[in-house]
JSON list of N, CA, C and O in Angstrom, two decimals:
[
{"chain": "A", "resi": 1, "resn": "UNK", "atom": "N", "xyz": [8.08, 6.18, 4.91]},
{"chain": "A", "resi": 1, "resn": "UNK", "atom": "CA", "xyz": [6.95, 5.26, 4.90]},
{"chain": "A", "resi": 1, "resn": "UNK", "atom": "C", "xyz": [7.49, 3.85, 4.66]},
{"chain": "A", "resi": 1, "resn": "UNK", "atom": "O", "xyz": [8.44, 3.54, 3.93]},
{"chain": "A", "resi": 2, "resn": "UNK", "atom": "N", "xyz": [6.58, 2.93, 5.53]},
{"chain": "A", "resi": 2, "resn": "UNK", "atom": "CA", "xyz": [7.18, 1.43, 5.34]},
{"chain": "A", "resi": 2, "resn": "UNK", "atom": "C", "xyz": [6.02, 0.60, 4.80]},
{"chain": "A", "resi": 2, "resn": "UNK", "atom": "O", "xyz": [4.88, 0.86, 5.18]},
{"chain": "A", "resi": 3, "resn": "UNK", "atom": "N", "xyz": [6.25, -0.43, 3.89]},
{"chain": "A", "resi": 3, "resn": "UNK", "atom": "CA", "xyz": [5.19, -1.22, 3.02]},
{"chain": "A", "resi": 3, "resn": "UNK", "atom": "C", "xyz": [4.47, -1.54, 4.28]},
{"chain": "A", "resi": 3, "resn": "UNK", "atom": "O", "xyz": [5.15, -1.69, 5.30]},
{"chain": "A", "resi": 4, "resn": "UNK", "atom": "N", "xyz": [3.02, -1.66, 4.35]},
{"chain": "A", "resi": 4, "resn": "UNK", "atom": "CA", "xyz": [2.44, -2.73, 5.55]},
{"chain": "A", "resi": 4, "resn": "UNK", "atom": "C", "xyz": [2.69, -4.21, 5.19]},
{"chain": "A", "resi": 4, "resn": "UNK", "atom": "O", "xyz": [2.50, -5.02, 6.10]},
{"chain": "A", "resi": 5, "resn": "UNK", "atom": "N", "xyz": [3.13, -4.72, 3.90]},
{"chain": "A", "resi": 5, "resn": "UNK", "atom": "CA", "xyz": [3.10, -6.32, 3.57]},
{"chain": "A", "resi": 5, "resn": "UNK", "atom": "C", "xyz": [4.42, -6.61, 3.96]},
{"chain": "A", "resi": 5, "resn": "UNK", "atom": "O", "xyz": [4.55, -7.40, 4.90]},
{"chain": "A", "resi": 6, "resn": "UNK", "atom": "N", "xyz": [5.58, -6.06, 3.35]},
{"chain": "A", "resi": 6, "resn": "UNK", "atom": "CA", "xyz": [6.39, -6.39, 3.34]},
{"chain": "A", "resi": 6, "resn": "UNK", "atom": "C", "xyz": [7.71, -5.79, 4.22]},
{"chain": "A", "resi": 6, "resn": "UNK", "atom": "O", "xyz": [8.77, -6.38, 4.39]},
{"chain": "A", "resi": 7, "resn": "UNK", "atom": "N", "xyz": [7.33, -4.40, 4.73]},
{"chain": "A", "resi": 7, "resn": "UNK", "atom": "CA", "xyz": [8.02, -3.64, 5.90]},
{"chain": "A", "resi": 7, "resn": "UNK", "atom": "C", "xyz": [9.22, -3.14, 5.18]},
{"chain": "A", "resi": 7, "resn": "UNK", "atom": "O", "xyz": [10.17, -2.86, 5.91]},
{"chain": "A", "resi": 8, "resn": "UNK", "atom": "N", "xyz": [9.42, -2.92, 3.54]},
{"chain": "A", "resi": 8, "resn": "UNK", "atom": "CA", "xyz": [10.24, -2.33, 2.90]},
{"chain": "A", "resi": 8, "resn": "UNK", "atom": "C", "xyz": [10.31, -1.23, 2.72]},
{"chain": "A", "resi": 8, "resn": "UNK", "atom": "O", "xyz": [9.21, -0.71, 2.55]},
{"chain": "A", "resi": 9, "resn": "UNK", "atom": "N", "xyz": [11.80, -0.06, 2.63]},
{"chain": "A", "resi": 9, "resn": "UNK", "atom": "CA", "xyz": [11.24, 1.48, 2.73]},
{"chain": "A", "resi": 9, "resn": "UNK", "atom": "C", "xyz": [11.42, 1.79, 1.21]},
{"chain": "A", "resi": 9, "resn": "UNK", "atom": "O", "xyz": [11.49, 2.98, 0.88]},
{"chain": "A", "resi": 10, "resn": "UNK", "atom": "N", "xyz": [11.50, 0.77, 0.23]},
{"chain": "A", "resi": 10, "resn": "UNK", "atom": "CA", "xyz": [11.81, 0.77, -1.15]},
{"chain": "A", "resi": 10, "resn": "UNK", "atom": "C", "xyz": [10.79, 1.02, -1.81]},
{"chain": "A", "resi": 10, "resn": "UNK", "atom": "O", "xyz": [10.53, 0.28, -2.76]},
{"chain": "A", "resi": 11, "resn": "UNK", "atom": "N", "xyz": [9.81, 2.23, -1.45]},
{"chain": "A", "resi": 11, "resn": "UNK", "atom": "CA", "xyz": [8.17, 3.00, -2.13]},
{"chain": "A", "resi": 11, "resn": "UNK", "atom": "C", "xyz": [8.62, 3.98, -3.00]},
{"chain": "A", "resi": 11, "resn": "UNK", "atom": "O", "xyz": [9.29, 4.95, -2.65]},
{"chain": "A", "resi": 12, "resn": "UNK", "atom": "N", "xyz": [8.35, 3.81, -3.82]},
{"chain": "A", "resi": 12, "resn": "UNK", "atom": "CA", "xyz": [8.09, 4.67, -5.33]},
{"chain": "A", "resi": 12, "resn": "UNK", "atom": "C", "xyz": [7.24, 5.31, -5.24]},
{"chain": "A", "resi": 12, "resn": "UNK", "atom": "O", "xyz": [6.33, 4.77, -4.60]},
{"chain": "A", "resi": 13, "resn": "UNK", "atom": "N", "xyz": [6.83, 7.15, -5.89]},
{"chain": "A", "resi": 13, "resn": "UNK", "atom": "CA", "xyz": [5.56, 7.55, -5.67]},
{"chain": "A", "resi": 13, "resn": "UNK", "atom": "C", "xyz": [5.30, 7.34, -7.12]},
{"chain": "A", "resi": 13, "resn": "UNK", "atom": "O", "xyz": [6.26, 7.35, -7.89]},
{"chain": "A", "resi": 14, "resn": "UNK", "atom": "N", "xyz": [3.90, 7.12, -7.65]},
{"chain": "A", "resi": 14, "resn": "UNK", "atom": "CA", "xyz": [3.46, 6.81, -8.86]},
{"chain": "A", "resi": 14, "resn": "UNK", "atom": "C", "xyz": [2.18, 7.59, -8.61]},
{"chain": "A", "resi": 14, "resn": "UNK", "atom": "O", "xyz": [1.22, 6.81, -8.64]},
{"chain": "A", "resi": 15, "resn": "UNK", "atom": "N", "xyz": [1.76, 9.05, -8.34]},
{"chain": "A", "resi": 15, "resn": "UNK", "atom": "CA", "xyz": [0.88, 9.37, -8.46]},
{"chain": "A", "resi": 15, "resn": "UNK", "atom": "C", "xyz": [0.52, 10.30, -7.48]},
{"chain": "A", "resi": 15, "resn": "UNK", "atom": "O", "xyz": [1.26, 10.01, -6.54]},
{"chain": "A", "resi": 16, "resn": "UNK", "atom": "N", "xyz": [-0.38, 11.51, -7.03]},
{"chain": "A", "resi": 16, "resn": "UNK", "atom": "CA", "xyz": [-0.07, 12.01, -6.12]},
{"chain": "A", "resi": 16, "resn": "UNK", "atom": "C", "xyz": [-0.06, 11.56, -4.87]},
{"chain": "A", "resi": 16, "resn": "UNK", "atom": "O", "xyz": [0.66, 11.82, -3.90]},
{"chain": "A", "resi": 17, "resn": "UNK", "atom": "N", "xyz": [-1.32, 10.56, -5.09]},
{"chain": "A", "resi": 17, "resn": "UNK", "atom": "CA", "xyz": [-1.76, 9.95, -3.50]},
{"chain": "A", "resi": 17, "resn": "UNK", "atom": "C", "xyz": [-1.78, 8.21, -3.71]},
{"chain": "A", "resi": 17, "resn": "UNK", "atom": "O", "xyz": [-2.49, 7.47, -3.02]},
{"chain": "A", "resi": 18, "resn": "UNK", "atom": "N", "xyz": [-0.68, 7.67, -5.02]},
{"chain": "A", "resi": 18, "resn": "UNK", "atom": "CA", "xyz": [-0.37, 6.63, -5.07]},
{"chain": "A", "resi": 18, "resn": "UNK", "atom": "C", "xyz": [1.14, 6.32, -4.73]},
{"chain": "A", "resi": 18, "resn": "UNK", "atom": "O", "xyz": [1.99, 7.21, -4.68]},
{"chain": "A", "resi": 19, "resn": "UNK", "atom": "N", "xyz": [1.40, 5.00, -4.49]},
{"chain": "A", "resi": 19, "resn": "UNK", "atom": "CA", "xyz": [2.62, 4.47, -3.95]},
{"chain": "A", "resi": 19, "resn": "UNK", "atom": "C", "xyz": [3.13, 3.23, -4.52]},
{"chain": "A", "resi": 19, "resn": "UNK", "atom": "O", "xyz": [2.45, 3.09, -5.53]},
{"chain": "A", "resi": 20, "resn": "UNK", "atom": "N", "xyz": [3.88, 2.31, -4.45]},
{"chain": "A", "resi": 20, "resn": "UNK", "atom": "CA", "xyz": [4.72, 1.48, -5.06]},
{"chain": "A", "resi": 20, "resn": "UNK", "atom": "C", "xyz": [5.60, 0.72, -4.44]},
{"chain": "A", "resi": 20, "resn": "UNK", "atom": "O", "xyz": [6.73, 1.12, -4.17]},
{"chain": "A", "resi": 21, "resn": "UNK", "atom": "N", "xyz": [5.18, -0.43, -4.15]},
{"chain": "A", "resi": 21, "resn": "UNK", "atom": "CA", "xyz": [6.25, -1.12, -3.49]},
{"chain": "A", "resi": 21, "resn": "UNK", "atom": "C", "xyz": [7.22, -2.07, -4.35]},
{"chain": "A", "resi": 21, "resn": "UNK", "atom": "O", "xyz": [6.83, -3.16, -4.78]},
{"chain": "A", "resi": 22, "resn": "UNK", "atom": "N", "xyz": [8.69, -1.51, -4.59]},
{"chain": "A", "resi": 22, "resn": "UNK", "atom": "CA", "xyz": [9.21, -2.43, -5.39]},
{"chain": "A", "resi": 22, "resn": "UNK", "atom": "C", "xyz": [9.61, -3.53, -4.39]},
{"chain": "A", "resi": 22, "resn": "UNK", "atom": "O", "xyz": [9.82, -4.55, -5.05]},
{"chain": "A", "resi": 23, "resn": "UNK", "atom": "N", "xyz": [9.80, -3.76, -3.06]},
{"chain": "A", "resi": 23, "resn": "UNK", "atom": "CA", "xyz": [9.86, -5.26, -2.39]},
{"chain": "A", "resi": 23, "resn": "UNK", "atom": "C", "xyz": [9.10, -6.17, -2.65]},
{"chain": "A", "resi": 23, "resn": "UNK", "atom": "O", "xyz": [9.58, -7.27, -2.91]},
{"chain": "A", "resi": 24, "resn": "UNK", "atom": "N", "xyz": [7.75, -5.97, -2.66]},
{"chain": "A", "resi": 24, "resn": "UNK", "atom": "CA", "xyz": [6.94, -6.79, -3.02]},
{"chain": "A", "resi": 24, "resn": "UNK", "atom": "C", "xyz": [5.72, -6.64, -3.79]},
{"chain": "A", "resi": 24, "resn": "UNK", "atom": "O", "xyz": [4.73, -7.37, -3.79]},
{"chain": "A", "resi": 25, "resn": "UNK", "atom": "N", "xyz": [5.92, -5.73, -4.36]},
{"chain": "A", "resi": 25, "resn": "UNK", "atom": "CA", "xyz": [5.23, -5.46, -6.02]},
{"chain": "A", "resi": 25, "resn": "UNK", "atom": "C", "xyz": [3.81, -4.85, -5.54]},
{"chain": "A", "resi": 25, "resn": "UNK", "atom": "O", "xyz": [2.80, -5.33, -6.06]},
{"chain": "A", "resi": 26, "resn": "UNK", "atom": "N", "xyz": [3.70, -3.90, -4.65]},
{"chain": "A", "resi": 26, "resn": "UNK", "atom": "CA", "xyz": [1.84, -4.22, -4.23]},
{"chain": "A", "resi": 26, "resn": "UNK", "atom": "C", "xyz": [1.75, -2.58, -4.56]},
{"chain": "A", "resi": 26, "resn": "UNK", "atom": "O", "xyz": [2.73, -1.88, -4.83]},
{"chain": "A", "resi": 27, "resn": "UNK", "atom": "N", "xyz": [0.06, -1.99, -4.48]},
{"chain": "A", "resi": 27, "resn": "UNK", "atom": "CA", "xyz": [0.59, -0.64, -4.73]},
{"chain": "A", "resi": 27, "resn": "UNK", "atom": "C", "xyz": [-0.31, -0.07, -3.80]},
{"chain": "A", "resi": 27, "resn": "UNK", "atom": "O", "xyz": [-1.30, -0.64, -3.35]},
{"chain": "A", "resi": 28, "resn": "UNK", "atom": "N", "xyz": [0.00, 0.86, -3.57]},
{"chain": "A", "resi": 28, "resn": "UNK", "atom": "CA", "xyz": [-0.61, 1.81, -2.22]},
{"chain": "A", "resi": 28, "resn": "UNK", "atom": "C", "xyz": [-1.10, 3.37, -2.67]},
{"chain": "A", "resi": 28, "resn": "UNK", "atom": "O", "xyz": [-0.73, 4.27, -3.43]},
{"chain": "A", "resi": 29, "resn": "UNK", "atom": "N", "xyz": [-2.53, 3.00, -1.38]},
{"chain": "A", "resi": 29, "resn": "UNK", "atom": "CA", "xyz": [-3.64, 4.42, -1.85]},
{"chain": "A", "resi": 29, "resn": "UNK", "atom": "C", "xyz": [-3.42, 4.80, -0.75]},
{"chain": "A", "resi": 29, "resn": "UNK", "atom": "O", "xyz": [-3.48, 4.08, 0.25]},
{"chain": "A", "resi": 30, "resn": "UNK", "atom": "N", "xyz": [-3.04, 6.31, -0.79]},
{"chain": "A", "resi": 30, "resn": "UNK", "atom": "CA", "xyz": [-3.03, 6.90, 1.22]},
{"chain": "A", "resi": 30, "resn": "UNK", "atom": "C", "xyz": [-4.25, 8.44, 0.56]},
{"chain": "A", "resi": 30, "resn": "UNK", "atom": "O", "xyz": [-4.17, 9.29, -0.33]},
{"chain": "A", "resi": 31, "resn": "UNK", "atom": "N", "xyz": [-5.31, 8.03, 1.69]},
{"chain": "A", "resi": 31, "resn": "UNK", "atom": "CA", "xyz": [-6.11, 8.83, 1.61]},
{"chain": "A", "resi": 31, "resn": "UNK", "atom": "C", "xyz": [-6.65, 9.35, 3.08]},
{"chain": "A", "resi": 31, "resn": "UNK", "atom": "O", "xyz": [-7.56, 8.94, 3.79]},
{"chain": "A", "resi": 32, "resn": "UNK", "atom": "N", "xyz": [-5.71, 10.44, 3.24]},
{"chain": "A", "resi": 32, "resn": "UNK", "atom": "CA", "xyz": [-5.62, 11.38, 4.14]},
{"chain": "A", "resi": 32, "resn": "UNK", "atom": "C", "xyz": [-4.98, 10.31, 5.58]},
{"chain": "A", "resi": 32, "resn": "UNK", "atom": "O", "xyz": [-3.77, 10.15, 5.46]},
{"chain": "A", "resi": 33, "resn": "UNK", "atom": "N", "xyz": [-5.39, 9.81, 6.48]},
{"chain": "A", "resi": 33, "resn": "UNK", "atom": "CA", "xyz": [-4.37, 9.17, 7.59]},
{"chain": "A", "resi": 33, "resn": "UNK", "atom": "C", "xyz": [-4.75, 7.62, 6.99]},
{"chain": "A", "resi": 33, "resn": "UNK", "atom": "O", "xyz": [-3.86, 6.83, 7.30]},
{"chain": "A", "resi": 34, "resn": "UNK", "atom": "N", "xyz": [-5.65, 7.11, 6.37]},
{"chain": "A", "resi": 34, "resn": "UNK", "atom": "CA", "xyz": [-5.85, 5.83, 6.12]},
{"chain": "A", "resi": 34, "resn": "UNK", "atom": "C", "xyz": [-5.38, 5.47, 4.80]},
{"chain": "A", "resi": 34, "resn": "UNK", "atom": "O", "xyz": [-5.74, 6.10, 3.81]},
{"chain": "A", "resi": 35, "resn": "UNK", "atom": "N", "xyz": [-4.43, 4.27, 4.73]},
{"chain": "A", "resi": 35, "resn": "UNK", "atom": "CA", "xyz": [-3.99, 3.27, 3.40]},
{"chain": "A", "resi": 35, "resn": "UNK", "atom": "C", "xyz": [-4.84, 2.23, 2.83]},
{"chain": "A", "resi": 35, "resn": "UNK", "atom": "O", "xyz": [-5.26, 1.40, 3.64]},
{"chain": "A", "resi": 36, "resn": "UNK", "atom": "N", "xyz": [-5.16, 2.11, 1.75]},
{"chain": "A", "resi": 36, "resn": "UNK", "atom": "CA", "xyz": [-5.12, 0.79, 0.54]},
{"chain": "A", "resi": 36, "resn": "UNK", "atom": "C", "xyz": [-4.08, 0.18, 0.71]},
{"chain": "A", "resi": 36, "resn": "UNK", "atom": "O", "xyz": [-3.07, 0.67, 1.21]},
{"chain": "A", "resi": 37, "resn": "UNK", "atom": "N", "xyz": [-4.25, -1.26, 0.20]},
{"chain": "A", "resi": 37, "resn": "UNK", "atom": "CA", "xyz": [-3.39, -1.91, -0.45]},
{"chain": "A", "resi": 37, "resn": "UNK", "atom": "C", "xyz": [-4.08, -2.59, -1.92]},
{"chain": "A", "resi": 37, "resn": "UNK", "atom": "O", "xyz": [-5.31, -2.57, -2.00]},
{"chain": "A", "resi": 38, "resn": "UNK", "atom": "N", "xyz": [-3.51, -3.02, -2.74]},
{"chain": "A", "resi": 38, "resn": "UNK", "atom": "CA", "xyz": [-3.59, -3.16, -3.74]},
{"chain": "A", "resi": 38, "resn": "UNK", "atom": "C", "xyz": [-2.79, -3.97, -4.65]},
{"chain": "A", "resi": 38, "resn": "UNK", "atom": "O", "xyz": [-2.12, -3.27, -5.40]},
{"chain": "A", "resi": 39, "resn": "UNK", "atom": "N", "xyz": [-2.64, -5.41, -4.84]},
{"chain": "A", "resi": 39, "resn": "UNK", "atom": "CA", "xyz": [-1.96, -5.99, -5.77]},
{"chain": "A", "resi": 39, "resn": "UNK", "atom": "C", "xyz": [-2.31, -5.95, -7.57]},
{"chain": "A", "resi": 39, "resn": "UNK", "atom": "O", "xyz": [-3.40, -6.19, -8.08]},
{"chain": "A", "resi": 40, "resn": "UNK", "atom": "N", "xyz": [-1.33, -5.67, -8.12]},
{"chain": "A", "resi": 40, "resn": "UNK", "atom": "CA", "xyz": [-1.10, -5.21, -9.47]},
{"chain": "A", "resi": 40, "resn": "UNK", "atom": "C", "xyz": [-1.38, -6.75, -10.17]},
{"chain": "A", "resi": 40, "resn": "UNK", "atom": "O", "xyz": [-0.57, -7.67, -10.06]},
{"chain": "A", "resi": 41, "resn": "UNK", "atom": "N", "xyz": [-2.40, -6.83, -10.76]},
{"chain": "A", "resi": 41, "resn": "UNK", "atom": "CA", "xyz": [-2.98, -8.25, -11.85]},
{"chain": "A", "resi": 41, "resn": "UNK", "atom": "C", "xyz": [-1.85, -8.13, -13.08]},
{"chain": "A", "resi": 41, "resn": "UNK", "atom": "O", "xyz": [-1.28, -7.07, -13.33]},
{"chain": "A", "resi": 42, "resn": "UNK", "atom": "N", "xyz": [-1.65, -9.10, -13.64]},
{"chain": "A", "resi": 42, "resn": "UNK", "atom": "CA", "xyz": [-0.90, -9.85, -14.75]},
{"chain": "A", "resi": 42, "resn": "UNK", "atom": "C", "xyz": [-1.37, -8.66, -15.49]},
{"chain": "A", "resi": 42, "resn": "UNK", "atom": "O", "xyz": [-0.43, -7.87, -15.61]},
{"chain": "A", "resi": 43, "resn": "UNK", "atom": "N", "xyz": [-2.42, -8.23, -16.01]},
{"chain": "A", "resi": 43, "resn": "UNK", "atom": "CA", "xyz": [-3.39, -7.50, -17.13]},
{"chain": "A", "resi": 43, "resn": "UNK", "atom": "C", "xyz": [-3.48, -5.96, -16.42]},
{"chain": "A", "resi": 43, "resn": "UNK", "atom": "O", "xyz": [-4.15, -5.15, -17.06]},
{"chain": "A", "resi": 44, "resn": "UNK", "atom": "N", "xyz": [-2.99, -5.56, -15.36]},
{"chain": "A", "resi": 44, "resn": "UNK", "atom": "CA", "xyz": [-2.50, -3.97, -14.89]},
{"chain": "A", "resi": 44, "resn": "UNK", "atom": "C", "xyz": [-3.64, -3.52, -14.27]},
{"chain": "A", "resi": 44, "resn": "UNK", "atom": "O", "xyz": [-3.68, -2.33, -13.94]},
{"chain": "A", "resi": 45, "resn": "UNK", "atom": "N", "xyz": [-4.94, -4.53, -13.98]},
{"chain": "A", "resi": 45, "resn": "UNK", "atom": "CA", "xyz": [-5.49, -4.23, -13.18]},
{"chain": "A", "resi": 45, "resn": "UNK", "atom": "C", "xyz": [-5.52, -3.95, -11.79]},
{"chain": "A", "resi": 45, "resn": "UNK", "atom": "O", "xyz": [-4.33, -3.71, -11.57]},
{"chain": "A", "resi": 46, "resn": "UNK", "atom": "N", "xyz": [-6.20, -3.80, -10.57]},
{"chain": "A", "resi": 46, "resn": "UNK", "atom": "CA", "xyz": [-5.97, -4.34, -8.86]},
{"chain": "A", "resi": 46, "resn": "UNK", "atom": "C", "xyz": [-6.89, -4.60, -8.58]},
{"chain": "A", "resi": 46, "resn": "UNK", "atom": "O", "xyz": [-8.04, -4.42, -8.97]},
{"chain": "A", "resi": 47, "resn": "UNK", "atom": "N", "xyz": [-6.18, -5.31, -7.49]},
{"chain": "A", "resi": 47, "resn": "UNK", "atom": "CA", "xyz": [-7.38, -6.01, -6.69]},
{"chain": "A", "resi": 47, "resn": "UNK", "atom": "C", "xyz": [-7.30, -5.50, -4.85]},
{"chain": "A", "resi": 47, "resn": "UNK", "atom": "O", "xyz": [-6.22, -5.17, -4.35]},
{"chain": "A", "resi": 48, "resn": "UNK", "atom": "N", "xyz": [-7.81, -5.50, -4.53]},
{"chain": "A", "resi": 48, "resn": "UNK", "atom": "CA", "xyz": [-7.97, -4.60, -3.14]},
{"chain": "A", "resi": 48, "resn": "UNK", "atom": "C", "xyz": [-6.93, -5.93, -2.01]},
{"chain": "A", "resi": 48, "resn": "UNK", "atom": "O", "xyz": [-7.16, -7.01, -2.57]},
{"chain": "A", "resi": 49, "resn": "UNK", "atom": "N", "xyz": [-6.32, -6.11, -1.23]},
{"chain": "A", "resi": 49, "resn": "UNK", "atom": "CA", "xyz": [-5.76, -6.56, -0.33]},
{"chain": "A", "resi": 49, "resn": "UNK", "atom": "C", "xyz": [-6.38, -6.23, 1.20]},
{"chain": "A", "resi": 49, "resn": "UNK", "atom": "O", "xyz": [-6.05, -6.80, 2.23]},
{"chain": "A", "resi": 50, "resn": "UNK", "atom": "N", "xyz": [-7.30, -5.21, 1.06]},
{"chain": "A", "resi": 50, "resn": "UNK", "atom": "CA", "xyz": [-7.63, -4.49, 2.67]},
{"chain": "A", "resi": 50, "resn": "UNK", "atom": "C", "xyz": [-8.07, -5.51, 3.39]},
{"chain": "A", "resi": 50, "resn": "UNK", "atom": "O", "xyz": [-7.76, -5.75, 4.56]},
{"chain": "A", "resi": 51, "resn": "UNK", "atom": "N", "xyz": [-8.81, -6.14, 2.69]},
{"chain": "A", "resi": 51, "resn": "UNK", "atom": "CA", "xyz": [-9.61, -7.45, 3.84]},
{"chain": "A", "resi": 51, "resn": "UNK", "atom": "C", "xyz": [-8.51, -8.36, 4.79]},
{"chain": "A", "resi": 51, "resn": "UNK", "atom": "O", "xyz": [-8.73, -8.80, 5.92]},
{"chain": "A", "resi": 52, "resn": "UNK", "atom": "N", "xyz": [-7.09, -8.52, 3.90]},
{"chain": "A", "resi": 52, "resn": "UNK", "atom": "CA", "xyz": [-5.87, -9.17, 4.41]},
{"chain": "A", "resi": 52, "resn": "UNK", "atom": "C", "xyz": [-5.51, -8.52, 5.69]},
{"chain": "A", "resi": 52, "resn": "UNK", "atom": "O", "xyz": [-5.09, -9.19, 6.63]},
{"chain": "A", "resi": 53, "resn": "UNK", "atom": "N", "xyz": [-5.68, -7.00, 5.78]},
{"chain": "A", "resi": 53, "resn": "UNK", "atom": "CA", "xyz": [-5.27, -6.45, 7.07]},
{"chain": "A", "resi": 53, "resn": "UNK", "atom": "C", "xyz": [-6.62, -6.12, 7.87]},
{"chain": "A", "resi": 53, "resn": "UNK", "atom": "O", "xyz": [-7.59, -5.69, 7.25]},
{"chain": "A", "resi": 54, "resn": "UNK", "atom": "N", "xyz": [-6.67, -6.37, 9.46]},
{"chain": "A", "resi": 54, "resn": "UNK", "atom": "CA", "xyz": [-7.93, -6.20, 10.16]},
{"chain": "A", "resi": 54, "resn": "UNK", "atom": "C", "xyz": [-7.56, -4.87, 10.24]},
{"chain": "A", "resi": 54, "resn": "UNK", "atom": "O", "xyz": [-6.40, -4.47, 10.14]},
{"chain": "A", "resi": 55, "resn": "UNK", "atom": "N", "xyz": [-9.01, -3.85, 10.50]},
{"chain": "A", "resi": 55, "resn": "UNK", "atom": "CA", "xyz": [-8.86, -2.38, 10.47]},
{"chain": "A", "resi": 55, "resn": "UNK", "atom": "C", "xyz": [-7.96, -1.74, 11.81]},
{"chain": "A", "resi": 55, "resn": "UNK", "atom": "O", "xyz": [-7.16, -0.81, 11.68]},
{"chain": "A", "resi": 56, "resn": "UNK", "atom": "N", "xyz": [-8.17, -2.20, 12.68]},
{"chain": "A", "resi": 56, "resn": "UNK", "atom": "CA", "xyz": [-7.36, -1.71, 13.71]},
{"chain": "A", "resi": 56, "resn": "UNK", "atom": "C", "xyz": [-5.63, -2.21, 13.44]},
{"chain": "A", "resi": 56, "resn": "UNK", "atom": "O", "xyz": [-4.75, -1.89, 14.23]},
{"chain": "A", "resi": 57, "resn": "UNK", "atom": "N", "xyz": [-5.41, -2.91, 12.38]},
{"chain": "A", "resi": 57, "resn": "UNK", "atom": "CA", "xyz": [-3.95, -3.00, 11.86]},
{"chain": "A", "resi": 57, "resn": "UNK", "atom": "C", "xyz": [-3.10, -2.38, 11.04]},
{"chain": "A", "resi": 57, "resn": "UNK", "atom": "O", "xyz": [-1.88, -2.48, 10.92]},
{"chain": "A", "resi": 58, "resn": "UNK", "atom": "N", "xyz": [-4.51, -1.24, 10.09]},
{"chain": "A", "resi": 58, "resn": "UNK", "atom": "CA", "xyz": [-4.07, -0.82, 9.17]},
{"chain": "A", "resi": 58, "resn": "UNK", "atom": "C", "xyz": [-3.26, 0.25, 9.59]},
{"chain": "A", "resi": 58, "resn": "UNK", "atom": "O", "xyz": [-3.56, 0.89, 10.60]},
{"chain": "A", "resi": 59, "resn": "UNK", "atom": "N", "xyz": [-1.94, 0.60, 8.70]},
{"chain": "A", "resi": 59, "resn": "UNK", "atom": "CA", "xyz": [-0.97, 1.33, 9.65]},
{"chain": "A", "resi": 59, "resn": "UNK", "atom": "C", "xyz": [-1.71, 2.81, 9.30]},
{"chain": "A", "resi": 59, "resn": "UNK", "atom": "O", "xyz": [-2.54, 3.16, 8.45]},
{"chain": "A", "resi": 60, "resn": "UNK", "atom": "N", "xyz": [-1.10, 3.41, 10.23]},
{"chain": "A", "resi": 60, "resn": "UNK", "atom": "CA", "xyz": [-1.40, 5.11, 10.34]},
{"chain": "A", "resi": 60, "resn": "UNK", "atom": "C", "xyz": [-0.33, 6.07, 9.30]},
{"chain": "A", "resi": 60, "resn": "UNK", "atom": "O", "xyz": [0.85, 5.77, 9.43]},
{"chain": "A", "resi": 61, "resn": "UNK", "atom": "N", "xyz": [-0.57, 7.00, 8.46]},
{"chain": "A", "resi": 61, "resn": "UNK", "atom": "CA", "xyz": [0.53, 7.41, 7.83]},
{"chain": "A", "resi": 61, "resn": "UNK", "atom": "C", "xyz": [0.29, 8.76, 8.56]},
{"chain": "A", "resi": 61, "resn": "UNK", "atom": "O", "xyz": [-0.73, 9.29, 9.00]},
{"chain": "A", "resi": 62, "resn": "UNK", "atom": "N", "xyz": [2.03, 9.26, 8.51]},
{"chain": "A", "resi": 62, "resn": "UNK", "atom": "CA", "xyz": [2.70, 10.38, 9.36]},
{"chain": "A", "resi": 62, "resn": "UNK", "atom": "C", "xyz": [3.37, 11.03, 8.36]},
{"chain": "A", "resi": 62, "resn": "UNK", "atom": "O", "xyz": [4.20, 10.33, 7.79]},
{"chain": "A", "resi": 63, "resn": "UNK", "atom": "N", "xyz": [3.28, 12.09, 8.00]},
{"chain": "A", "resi": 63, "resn": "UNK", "atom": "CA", "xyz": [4.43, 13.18, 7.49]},
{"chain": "A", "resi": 63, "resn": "UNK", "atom": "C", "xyz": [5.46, 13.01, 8.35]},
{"chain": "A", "resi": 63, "resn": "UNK", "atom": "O", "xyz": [5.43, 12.79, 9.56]},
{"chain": "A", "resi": 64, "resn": "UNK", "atom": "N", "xyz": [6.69, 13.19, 7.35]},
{"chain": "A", "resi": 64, "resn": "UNK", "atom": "CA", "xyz": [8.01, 13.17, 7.92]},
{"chain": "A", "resi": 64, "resn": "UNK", "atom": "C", "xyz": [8.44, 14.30, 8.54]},
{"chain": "A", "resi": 64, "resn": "UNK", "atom": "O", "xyz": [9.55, 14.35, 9.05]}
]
């Protein structure tokens, strides 16, 4: 799997259906073929990023 922000394959899993981008710090929801994105607040909250990607951009996730 590759970040959609940052195109890094440096994903951490943090959860069953959470993800981790240490390139560029963002964190990822894959729920069933469709992704979240999610930037991590100062205070460990998130904030949603989806609006940043138009829906027909959002990438597709594939089992390896």
């Amino acid at each position: 799997m590759r970040c959609p922000n940052c195109n890094s394959k440096d994903i951490g899993k943090i959860g069953s259906h959470q993800y981790y981008c240490w390139g560029c710090f963002i964190e990822l929801t894959v729920n069933g073929d469709k992704m979240s994105v999610f930037q991590v607040e100062e205070d460990g909250t998130l904030s949603s990023l989806d609006d940043l990607f138009f829906e027909e951009e959002m990438p597709q996730i594939h089992a390896n």
